[in-house]
Tab-separated table of N, CA and C in Angstrom:
chain	number	residue	atom	x	y	z
A	1	UNK	N	12.558	21.774	7.308
A	1	UNK	CA	11.726	21.382	6.182
A	1	UNK	C	10.452	22.217	6.189
A	2	UNK	N	10.013	22.532	5.006
A	2	UNK	CA	8.784	23.300	4.887
A	2	UNK	C	7.575	22.377	5.008
A	3	UNK	N	6.416	22.996	5.110
A	3	UNK	CA	5.171	22.231	5.230
A	3	UNK	C	4.952	21.360	3.989
A	4	UNK	N	5.236	21.899	2.825
A	4	UNK	CA	5.062	21.135	1.583
A	4	UNK	C	6.018	19.946	1.511
A	5	UNK	N	7.244	20.135	1.986
A	5	UNK	CA	8.204	19.038	1.991
A	5	UNK	C	7.771	17.936	2.954
A	6	UNK	N	7.231	18.317	4.113
A	6	UNK	CA	6.735	17.323	5.059
A	6	UNK	C	5.563	16.551	4.470
A	7	UNK	N	4.635	17.251	3.818
A	7	UNK	CA	3.482	16.591	3.210
A	7	UNK	C	3.932	15.630	2.111
A	8	UNK	N	4.903	16.026	1.311
A	8	UNK	CA	5.414	15.154	0.254
A	8	UNK	C	6.062	13.913	0.856
A	9	UNK	N	6.803	14.106	1.941
A	9	UNK	CA	7.459	12.976	2.601
A	9	UNK	C	6.433	12.003	3.189
A	10	UNK	N	5.426	12.532	3.887
A	10	UNK	CA	4.384	11.692	4.482
A	10	UNK	C	3.611	10.955	3.404
A	11	UNK	N	3.261	11.647	2.336
A	11	UNK	CA	2.519	11.021	1.245
A	11	UNK	C	3.332	9.905	0.602
A	12	UNK	N	4.622	10.132	0.422
A	12	UNK	CA	5.484	9.100	-0.159
A	12	UNK	C	5.550	7.869	0.741
A	13	UNK	N	5.779	8.079	2.039
A	13	UNK	CA	5.886	6.954	2.961
A	13	UNK	C	4.580	6.178	3.063
A	14	UNK	N	3.450	6.874	3.076
A	14	UNK	CA	2.159	6.192	3.124
A	14	UNK	C	1.856	5.477	1.817
A	15	UNK	N	2.391	5.989	0.713
A	15	UNK	CA	2.150	5.362	-0.588
A	15	UNK	C	2.849	4.013	-0.703
A	16	UNK	N	4.016	3.890	-0.112
A	16	UNK	CA	4.755	2.630	-0.226
A	16	UNK	C	4.523	1.694	0.951
A	17	UNK	N	3.658	2.088	1.897
A	17	UNK	CA	3.432	1.268	3.096
A	17	UNK	C	2.821	-0.088	2.762
A	18	UNK	N	2.011	-0.168	1.711
A	18	UNK	CA	1.354	-1.423	1.361
A	18	UNK	C	2.188	-2.344	0.490
A	19	UNK	N	3.329	-1.883	0.034
A	19	UNK	CA	4.149	-2.679	-0.884
A	19	UNK	C	4.665	-3.977	-0.254
A	20	UNK	N	5.195	-3.975	0.975
A	20	UNK	CA	5.693	-5.244	1.537
A	20	UNK	C	4.616	-6.321	1.646
A	21	UNK	N	3.408	-5.937	2.075
A	21	UNK	CA	2.326	-6.909	2.177
A	21	UNK	C	1.929	-7.475	0.826
A	22	UNK	N	1.886	-6.614	-0.175
A	22	UNK	CA	1.527	-7.064	-1.521
A	22	UNK	C	2.608	-7.986	-2.084
A	23	UNK	N	3.866	-7.644	-1.894
A	23	UNK	CA	4.961	-8.501	-2.377
A	23	UNK	C	4.944	-9.854	-1.675
A	24	UNK	N	4.712	-9.848	-0.367
A	24	UNK	CA	4.655	-11.102	0.373
A	24	UNK	C	3.492	-11.968	-0.103
A	25	UNK	N	2.356	-11.347	-0.402
A	25	UNK	CA	1.192	-12.100	-0.886
A	25	UNK	C	1.479	-12.720	-2.249
A	26	UNK	N	2.133	-11.974	-3.122
A	26	UNK	CA	2.468	-12.499	-4.454
A	26	UNK	C	3.446	-13.663	-4.331
A	27	UNK	N	4.444	-13.517	-3.475
A	27	UNK	CA	5.427	-14.590	-3.291
A	27	UNK	C	4.757	-15.841	-2.728
A	28	UNK	N	3.882	-15.666	-1.720
A	28	UNK	CA	3.152	-16.817	-1.161
A	28	UNK	C	2.264	-17.472	-2.214
A	29	UNK	N	1.624	-16.643	-3.046
A	29	UNK	CA	0.744	-17.170	-4.085
A	29	UNK	C	1.538	-17.990	-5.103
A	30	UNK	N	2.650	-17.463	-5.558
A	30	UNK	CA	3.475	-18.182	-6.532
A	30	UNK	C	4.040	-19.470	-5.931
A	31	UNK	N	4.427	-19.425	-4.668
A	31	UNK	CA	4.914	-20.634	-3.992
A	31	UNK	C	3.800	-21.674	-3.891
A	32	UNK	N	2.601	-21.215	-3.565
A	32	UNK	CA	1.463	-22.112	-3.454
A	32	UNK	C	1.148	-22.768	-4.807
A	33	UNK	N	1.241	-21.965	-5.873
A	33	UNK	CA	1.010	-22.515	-7.209
A	33	UNK	C	2.101	-23.511	-7.602
A	34	UNK	N	3.346	-23.176	-7.271
A	34	UNK	CA	4.466	-24.046	-7.633
A	34	UNK	C	4.378	-25.388	-6.926
A	35	UNK	N	4.030	-25.370	-5.645
A	35	UNK	CA	3.965	-26.603	-4.867
A	35	UNK	C	2.599	-27.285	-4.944
A	36	UNK	N	1.602	-26.558	-5.519
A	36	UNK	CA	0.226	-27.060	-5.593
A	36	UNK	C	-0.294	-27.442	-4.207
A	37	UNK	N	-0.032	-26.570	-3.233
A	37	UNK	CA	-0.509	-26.761	-1.866
A	37	UNK	C	-1.184	-25.479	-1.393
A	38	UNK	N	-2.163	-25.652	-0.512
A	38	UNK	CA	-2.816	-24.486	0.081
A	38	UNK	C	-1.848	-23.782	1.030
A	39	UNK	N	-2.059	-22.479	1.174
A	39	UNK	CA	-1.161	-21.715	2.035
A	39	UNK	C	-1.740	-21.476	3.422
A	40	UNK	N	-2.932	-21.965	3.704
A	40	UNK	CA	-3.514	-21.827	5.029
A	40	UNK	C	-4.111	-20.456	5.300
A	41	UNK	N	-4.448	-19.721	4.262
A	41	UNK	CA	-5.089	-18.420	4.441
A	41	UNK	C	-4.156	-17.236	4.534
A	42	UNK	N	-2.873	-17.445	4.325
A	42	UNK	CA	-1.922	-16.346	4.445
A	42	UNK	C	-2.048	-15.321	3.336
A	43	UNK	N	-2.377	-15.768	2.136
A	43	UNK	CA	-2.454	-14.835	1.005
A	43	UNK	C	-3.510	-13.770	1.271
A	44	UNK	N	-4.687	-14.189	1.674
A	44	UNK	CA	-5.753	-13.203	1.918
A	44	UNK	C	-5.417	-12.305	3.104
A	45	UNK	N	-4.758	-12.845	4.111
A	45	UNK	CA	-4.357	-12.026	5.259
A	45	UNK	C	-3.369	-10.944	4.840
A	46	UNK	N	-2.395	-11.317	4.038
A	46	UNK	CA	-1.396	-10.346	3.581
A	46	UNK	C	-2.016	-9.304	2.655
A	47	UNK	N	-2.945	-9.724	1.793
A	47	UNK	CA	-3.621	-8.769	0.917
A	47	UNK	C	-4.489	-7.805	1.714
A	48	UNK	N	-5.150	-8.293	2.752
A	48	UNK	CA	-5.955	-7.415	3.602
A	48	UNK	C	-5.073	-6.392	4.312
A	49	UNK	N	-3.916	-6.820	4.761
A	49	UNK	CA	-2.993	-5.893	5.424
A	49	UNK	C	-2.486	-4.832	4.450
A	50	UNK	N	-2.170	-5.243	3.226
A	50	UNK	CA	-1.720	-4.274	2.220
A	50	UNK	C	-2.833	-3.282	1.896
A	51	UNK	N	-4.070	-3.765	1.797
A	51	UNK	CA	-5.208	-2.882	1.529
A	51	UNK	C	-5.432	-1.924	2.693
A	52	UNK	N	-5.283	-2.411	3.904
A	52	UNK	CA	-5.435	-1.569	5.083
A	52	UNK	C	-4.406	-0.442	5.090
A	53	UNK	N	-3.190	-0.759	4.742
A	53	UNK	CA	-2.138	0.266	4.690
A	53	UNK	C	-2.415	1.288	3.584
A	54	UNK	N	-2.921	0.808	2.472
A	54	UNK	CA	-3.193	1.711	1.351
A	54	UNK	C	-4.337	2.662	1.677
A	55	UNK	N	-5.372	2.146	2.305
A	55	UNK	CA	-6.555	2.953	2.604
A	55	UNK	C	-6.270	3.973	3.690
A	56	UNK	N	-5.358	3.689	4.582
A	56	UNK	CA	-5.100	4.593	5.704
A	56	UNK	C	-4.214	5.774	5.329
A	57	UNK	N	-3.918	5.950	4.056
A	57	UNK	CA	-3.077	7.086	3.657
A	57	UNK	C	-3.814	8.392	3.935
A	58	UNK	N	-3.068	9.400	4.318
A	58	UNK	CA	-3.716	10.659	4.701
A	58	UNK	C	-4.341	11.365	3.497
A	59	UNK	N	-5.405	12.055	3.763
A	59	UNK	CA	-6.035	12.874	2.724
A	59	UNK	C	-5.858	14.327	3.111
A	60	UNK	N	-5.747	15.143	2.138
A	60	UNK	CA	-5.525	16.561	2.381
A	60	UNK	C	-6.803	17.209	2.909
A	61	UNK	N	-6.697	17.987	3.992
A	61	UNK	CA	-7.896	18.647	4.509
A	61	UNK	C	-8.385	19.776	3.602
A	62	UNK	N	-7.514	20.260	2.741
A	62	UNK	CA	-7.874	21.338	1.828
A	62	UNK	C	-7.681	20.848	0.396
A	63	UNK	N	-8.752	20.405	-0.254
A	63	UNK	CA	-8.588	19.902	-1.636
A	63	UNK	C	-8.153	21.026	-2.574
A	64	UNK	N	-7.374	20.640	-3.536
A	64	UNK	CA	-6.910	21.620	-4.519
A	64	UNK	C	-8.048	21.965	-5.473
A	65	UNK	N	-8.093	23.190	-5.949
A	65	UNK	CA	-9.142	23.534	-6.910
A	65	UNK	C	-8.930	22.769	-8.223
A	66	UNK	N	-10.024	22.377	-8.843
A	66	UNK	CA	-9.924	21.640	-10.092
A	66	UNK	C	-9.443	22.563	-11.204
A	67	UNK	N	-8.597	22.016	-12.054
A	67	UNK	CA	-8.105	22.775	-13.185
A	67	UNK	C	-8.928	22.455	-14.414
A	68	UNK	N	-9.210	23.471	-15.177
A	68	UNK	CA	-9.963	23.237	-16.402
A	68	UNK	C	-9.040	22.671	-17.463
A	69	UNK	N	-9.582	21.769	-18.266
A	69	UNK	CA	-8.788	21.144	-19.315
A	69	UNK	C	-8.962	21.888	-20.601
C-alpha cells in the first residue's frame, strides 16, 4: 500500500471510531424516554467516549494549500 492509501485507511477508521459510542448513547436515551426512568449517567458517559474518539483523530502534519474559489 502506498502512503496515501495508508493515510486514507487510517482517516477512515478514525472517522468511524466514535460511531458505536454515539449509537449506544442514542439507544440508551430512547430507552430511558420510553421507560421514563433515569439511566444512571450512562448517556453522558457514552457521549463523552464518542467525543473522545472523534477528537483523537489524526491531523495531517503537512496542511494542504488552500484553493482559491
